[in-house]
Short mmCIF file of N, CA and C in Angstrom, two decimals:
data_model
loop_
_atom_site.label_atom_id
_atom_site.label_comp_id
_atom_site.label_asym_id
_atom_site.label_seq_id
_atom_site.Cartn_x
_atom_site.Cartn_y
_atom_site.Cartn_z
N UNK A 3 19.92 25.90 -34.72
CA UNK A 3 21.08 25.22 -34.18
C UNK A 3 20.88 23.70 -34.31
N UNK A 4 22.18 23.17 -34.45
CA UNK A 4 22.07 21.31 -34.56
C UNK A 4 21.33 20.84 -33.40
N UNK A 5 21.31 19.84 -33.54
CA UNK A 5 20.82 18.68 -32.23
C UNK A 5 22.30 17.98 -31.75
N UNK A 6 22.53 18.11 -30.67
CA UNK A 6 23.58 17.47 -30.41
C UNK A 6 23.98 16.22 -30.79
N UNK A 7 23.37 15.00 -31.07
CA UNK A 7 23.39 14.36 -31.89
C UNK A 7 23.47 14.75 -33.45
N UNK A 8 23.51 15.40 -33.77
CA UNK A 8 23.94 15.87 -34.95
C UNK A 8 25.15 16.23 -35.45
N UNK A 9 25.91 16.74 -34.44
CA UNK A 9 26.98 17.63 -33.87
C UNK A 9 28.30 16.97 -34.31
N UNK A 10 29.19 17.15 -35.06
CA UNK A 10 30.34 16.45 -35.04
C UNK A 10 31.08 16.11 -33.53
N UNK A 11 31.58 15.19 -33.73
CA UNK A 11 33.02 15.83 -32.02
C UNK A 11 34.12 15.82 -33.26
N UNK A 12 34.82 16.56 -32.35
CA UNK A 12 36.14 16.43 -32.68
C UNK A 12 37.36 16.55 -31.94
N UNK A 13 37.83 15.51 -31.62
CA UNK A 13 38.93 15.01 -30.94
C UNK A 13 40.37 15.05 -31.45
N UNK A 14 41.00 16.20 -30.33
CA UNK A 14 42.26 16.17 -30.64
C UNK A 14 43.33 16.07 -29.49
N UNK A 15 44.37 15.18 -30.08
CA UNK A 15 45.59 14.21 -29.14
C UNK A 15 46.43 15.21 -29.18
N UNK A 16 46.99 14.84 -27.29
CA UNK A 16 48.38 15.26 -26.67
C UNK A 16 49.06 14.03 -25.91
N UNK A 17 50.48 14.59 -26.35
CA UNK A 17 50.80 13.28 -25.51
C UNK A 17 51.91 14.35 -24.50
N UNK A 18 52.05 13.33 -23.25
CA UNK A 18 53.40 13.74 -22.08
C UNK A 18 53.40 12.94 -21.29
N UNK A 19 54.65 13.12 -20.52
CA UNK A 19 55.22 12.37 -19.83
C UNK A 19 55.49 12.52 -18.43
N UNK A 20 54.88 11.14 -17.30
CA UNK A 20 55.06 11.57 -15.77
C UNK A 20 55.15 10.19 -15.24
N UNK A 21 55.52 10.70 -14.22
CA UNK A 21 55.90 9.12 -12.73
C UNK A 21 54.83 9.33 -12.04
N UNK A 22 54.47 8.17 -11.19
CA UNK A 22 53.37 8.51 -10.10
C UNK A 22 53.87 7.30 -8.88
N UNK A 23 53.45 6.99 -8.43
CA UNK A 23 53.42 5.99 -7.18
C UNK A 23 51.82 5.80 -6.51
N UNK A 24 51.84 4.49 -6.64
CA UNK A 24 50.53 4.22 -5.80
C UNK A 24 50.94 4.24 -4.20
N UNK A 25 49.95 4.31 -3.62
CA UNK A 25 50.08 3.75 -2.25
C UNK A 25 49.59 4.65 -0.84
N UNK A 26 50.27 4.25 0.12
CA UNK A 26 48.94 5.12 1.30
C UNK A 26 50.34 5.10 2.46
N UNK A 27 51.24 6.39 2.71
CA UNK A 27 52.16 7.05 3.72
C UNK A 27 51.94 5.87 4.62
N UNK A 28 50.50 5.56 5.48
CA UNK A 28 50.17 5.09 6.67
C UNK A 28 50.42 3.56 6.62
N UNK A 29 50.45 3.10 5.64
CA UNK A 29 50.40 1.59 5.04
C UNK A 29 51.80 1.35 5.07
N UNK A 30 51.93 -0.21 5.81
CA UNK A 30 53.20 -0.47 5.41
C UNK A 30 53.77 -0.67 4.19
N UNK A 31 55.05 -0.99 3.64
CA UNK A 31 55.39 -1.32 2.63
C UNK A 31 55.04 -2.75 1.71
N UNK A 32 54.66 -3.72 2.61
CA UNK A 32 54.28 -4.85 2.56
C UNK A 32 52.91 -4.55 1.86
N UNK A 33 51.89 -4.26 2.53
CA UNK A 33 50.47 -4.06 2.29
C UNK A 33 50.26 -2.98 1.31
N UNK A 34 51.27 -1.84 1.01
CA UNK A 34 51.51 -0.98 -0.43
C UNK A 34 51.55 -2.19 -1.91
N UNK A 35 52.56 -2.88 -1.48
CA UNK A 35 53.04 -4.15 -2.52
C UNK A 35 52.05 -5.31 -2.80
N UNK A 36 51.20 -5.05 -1.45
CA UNK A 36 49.94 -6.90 -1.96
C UNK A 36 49.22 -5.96 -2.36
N UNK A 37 48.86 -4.61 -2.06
CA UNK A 37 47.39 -4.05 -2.78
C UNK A 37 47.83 -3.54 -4.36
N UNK A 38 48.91 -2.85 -4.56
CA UNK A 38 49.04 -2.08 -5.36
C UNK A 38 50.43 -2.70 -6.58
N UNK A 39 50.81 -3.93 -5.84
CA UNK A 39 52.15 -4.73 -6.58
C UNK A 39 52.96 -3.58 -7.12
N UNK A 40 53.66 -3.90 -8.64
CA UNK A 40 54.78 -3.34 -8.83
C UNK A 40 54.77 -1.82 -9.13
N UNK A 41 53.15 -1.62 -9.14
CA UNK A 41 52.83 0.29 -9.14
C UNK A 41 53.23 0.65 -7.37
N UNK A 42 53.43 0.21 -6.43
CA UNK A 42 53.87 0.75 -5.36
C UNK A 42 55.06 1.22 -5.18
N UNK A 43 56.15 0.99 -6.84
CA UNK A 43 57.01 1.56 -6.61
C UNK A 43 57.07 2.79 -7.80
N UNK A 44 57.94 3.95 -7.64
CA UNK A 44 57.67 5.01 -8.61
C UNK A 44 58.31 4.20 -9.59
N UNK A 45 57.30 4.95 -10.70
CA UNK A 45 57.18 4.28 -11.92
C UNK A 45 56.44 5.43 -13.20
N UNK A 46 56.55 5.58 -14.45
CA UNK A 46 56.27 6.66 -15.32
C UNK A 46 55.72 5.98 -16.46
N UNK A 47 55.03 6.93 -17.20
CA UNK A 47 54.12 6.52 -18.58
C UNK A 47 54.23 7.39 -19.53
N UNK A 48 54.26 7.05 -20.70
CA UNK A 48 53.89 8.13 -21.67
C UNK A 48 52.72 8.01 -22.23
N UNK A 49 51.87 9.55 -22.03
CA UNK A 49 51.03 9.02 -21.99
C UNK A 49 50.10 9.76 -22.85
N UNK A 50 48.96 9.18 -23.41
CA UNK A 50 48.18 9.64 -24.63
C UNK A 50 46.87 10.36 -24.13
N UNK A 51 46.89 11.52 -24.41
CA UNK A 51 45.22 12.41 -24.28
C UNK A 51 44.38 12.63 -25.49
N UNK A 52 43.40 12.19 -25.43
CA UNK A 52 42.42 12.94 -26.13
C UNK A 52 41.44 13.68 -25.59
N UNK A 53 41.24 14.96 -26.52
CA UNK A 53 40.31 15.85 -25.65
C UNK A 53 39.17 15.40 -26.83
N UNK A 54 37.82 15.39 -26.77
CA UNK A 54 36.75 15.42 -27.44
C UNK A 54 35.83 16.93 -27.39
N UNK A 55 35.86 17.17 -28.14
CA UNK A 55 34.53 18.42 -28.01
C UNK A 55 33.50 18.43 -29.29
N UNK A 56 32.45 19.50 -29.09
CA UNK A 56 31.64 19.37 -29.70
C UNK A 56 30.97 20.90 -29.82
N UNK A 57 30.40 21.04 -31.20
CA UNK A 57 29.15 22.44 -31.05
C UNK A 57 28.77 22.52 -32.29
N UNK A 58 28.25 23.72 -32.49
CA UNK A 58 27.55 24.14 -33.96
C UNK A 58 29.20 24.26 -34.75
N UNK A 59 28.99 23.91 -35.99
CA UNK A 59 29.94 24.57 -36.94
C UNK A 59 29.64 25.87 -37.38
N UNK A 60 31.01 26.48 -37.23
CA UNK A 60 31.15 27.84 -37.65
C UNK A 60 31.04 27.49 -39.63
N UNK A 61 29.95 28.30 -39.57
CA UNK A 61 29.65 28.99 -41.19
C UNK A 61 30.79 29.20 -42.04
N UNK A 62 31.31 30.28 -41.53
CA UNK A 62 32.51 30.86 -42.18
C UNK A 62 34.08 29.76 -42.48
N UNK A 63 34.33 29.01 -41.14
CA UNK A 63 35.24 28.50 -41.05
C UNK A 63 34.87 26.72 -41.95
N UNK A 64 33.84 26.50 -41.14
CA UNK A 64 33.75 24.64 -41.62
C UNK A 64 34.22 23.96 -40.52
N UNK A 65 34.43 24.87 -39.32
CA UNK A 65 34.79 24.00 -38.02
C UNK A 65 34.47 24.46 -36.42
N UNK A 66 34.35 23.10 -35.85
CA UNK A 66 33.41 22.98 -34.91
C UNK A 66 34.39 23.73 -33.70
N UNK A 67 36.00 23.64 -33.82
CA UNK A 67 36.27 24.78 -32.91
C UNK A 67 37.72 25.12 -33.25
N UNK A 68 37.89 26.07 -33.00
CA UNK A 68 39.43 26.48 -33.20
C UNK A 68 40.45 26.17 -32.67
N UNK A 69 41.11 25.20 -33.19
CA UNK A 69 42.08 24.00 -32.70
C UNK A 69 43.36 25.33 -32.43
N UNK A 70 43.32 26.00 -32.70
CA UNK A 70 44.62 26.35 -31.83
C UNK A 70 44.20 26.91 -30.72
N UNK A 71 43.23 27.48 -29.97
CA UNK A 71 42.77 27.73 -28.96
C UNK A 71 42.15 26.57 -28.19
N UNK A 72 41.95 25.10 -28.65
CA UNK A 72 42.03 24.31 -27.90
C UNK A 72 43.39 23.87 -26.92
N UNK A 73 44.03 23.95 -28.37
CA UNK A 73 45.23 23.21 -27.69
C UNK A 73 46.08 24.28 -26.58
N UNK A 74 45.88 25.66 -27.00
CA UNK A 74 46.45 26.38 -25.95
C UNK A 74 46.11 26.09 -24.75
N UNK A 75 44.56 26.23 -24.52
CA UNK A 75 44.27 25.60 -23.74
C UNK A 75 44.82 24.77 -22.58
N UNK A 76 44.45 23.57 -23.44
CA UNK A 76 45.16 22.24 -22.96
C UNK A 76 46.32 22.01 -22.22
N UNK A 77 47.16 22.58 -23.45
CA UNK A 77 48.68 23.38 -23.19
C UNK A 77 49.07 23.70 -21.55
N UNK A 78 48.03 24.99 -21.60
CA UNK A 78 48.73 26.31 -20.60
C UNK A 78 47.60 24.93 -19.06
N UNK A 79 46.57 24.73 -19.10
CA UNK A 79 46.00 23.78 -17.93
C UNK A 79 46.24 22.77 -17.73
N UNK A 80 46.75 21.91 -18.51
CA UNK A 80 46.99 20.08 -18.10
C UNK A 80 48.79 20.15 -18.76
N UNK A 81 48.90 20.37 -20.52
CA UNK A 81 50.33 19.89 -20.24
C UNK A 81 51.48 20.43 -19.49
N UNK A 82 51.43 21.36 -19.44
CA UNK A 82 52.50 22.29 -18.79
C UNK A 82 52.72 21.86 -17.92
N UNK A 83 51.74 21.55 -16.99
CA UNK A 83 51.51 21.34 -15.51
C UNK A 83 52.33 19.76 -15.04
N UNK A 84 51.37 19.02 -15.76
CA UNK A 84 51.52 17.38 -15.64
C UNK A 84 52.99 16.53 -16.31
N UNK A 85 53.48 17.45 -17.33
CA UNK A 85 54.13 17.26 -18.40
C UNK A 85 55.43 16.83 -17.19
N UNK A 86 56.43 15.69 -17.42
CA UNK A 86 57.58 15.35 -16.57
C UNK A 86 57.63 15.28 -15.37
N UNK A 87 56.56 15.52 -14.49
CA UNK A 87 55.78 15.49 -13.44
C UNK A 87 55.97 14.27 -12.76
N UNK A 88 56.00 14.84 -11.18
CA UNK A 88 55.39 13.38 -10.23
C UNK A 88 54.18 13.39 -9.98
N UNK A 89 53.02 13.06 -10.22
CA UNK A 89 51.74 13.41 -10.34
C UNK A 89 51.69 14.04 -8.87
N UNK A 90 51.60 12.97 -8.27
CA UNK A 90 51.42 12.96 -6.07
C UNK A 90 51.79 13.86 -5.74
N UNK A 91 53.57 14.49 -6.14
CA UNK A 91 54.10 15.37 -5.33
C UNK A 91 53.57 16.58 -6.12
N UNK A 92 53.95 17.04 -7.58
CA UNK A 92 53.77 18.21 -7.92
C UNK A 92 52.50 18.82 -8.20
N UNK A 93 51.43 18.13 -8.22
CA UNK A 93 50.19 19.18 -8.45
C UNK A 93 49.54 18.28 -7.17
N UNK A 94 48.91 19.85 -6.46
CA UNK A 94 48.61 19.49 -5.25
C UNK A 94 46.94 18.59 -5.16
N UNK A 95 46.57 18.85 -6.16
CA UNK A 95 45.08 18.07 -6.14
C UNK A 95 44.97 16.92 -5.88
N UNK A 96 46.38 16.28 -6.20
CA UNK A 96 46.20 14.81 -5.73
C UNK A 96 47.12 14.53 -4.84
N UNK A 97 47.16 15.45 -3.53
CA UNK A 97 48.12 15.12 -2.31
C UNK A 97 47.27 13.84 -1.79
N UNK A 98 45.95 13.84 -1.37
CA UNK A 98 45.29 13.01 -1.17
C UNK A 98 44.50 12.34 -1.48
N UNK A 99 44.95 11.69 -3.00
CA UNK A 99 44.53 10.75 -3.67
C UNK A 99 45.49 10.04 -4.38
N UNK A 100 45.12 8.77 -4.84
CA UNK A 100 46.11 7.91 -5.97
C UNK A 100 46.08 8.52 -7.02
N UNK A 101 47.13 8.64 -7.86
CA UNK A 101 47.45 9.03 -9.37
C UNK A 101 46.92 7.97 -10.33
N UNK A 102 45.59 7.62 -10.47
CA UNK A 102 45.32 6.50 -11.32
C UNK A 102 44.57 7.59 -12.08
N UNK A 103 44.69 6.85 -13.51
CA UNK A 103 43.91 7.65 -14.80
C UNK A 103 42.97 7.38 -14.18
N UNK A 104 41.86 6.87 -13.36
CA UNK A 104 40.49 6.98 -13.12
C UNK A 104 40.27 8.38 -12.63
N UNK A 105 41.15 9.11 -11.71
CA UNK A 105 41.21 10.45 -11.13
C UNK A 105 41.70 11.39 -11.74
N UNK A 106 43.10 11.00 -12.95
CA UNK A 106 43.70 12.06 -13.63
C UNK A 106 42.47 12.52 -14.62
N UNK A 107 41.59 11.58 -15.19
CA UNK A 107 41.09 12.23 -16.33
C UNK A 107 39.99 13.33 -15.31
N UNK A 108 39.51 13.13 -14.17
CA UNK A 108 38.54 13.83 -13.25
C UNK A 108 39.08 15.20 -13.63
N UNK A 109 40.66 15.57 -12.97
CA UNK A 109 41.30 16.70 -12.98
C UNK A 109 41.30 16.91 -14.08
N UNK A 110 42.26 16.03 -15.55
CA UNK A 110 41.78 16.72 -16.51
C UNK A 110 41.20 17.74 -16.88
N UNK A 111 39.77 17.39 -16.87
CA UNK A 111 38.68 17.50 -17.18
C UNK A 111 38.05 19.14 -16.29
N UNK A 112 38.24 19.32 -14.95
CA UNK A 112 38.01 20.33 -14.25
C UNK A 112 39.43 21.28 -14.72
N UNK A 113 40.34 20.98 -15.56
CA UNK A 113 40.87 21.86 -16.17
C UNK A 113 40.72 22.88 -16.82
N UNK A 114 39.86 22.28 -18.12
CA UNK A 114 39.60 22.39 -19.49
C UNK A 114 38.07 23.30 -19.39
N UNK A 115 37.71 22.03 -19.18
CA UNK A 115 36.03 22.42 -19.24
C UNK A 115 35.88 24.26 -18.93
N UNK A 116 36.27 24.56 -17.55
CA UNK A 116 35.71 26.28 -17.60
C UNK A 116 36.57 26.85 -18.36
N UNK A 117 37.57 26.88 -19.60
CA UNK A 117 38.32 27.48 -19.87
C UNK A 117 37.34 27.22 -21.31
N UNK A 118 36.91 26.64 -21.72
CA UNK A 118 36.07 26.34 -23.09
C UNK A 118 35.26 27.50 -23.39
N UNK A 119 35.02 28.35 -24.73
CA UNK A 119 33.92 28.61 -24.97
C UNK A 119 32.51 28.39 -24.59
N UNK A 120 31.96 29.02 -24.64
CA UNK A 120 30.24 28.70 -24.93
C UNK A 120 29.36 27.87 -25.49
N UNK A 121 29.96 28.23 -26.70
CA UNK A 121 29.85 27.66 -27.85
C UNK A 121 30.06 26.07 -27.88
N UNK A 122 31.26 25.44 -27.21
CA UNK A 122 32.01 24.21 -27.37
C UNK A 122 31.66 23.47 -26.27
N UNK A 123 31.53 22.55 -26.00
CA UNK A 123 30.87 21.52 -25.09
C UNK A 123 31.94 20.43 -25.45
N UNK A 124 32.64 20.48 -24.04
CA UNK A 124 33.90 19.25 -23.59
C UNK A 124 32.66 17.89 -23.34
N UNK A 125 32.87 16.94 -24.27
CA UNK A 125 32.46 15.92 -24.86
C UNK A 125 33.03 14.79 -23.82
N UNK A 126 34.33 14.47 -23.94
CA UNK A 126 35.42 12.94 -23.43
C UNK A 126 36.82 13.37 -22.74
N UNK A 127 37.25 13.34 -22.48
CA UNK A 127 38.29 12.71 -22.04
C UNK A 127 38.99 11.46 -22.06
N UNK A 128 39.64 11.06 -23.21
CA UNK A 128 40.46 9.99 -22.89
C UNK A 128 41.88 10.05 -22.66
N UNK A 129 42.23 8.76 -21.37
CA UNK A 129 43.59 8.82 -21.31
C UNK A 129 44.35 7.85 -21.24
N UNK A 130 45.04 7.49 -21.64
CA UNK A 130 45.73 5.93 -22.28
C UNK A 130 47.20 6.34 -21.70
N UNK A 131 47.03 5.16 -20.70
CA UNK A 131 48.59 5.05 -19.81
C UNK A 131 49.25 3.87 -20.76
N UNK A 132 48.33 2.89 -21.67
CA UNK A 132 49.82 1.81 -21.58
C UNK A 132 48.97 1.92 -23.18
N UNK A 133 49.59 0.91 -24.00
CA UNK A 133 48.62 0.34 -25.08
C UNK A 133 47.70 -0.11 -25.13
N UNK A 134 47.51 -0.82 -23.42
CA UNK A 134 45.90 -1.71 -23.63
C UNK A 134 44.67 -1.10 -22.24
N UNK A 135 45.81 -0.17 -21.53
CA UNK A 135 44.78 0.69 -20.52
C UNK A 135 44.82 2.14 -21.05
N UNK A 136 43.15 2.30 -21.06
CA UNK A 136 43.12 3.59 -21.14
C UNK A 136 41.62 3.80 -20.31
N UNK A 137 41.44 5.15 -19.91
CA UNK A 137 40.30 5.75 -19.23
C UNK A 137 39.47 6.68 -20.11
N UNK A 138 37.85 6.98 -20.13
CA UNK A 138 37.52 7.58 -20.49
C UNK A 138 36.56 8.57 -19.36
N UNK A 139 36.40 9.27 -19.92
CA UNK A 139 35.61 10.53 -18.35
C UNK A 139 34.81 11.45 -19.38
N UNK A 140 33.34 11.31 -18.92
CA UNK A 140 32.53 11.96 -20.16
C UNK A 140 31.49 13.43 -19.20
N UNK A 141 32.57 13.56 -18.05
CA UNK A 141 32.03 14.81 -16.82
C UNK A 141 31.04 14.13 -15.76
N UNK A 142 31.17 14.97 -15.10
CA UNK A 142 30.16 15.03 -13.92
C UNK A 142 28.56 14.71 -14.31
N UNK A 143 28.46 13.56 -13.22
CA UNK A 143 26.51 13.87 -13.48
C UNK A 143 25.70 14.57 -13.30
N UNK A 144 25.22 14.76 -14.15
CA UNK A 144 24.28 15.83 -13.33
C UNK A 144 23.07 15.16 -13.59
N UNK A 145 22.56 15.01 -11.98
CA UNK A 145 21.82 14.43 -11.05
C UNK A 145 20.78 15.24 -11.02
#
């Protein structure tokens, strides 16, 4: 078997579309607006995913994983879900948290990952809210 360093990745893009709102119920509106400015009001992105993965190449094929079973994947756990979405209100994971790509790619990521093969090792996460912000999430440490 390769060395993971050896290993191609291969990264493949989704894009969709959602609103979120920063801010904290308990907080006035004032102190929503100096911490969080014009994200304190609902507001939406379109927005760019890349999934990264990685493993041995299949012999037979010439590839490191079967892109249509990624993307189903992807599909049936993050876009479906997130896709036109209010982040806050409709998926409950982030009742009590902010909708910032620092946390979406977290969820992402606890999407995907147990739904992967064996074989395939979820590599990155990137997620690009504007042209010049984007997040990357490369999993949990293990400590």
């Amino acid at each position: 078997m390769l060395f993971l360093k050896e290993m191609p990745f291969l990264t493949k893009k989704f894009t969709f579309c959602a609103a979120h709102q920063y801010g904290h119920k308990e907080w006035t509106e004032e102190k929503n607006t100096k911490i969080f400015g014009a994200d304190a009001r609902m507001h939406g992105h379109n927005y760019d995913l890349e999934v990264t993965v990685t493993g041995p190449i299949n012999e037979e094929t010439g590839f490191v994983a079967d892109l249509g079973l990624l993307k189903k994947i992807v599909n049936e756990k993050v876009i479906n879900i997130i896709d036109h979405s209010t982040i806050e209100k409709d998926i409950s994971w982030f009742a009590n948290r902010q909708p910032s790509t620092e946390l979406m790619v977290i969820w992402i990521w606890e999407q995907i990952e147990p739904a992967l093969t064996n074989d395939i090792k979820l590599i990155r996460i990137r997620l690009r809210e504007t042209p010049t912000i984007y997040t990357d999430y490369y999993g949990p440490r293990n400590e």
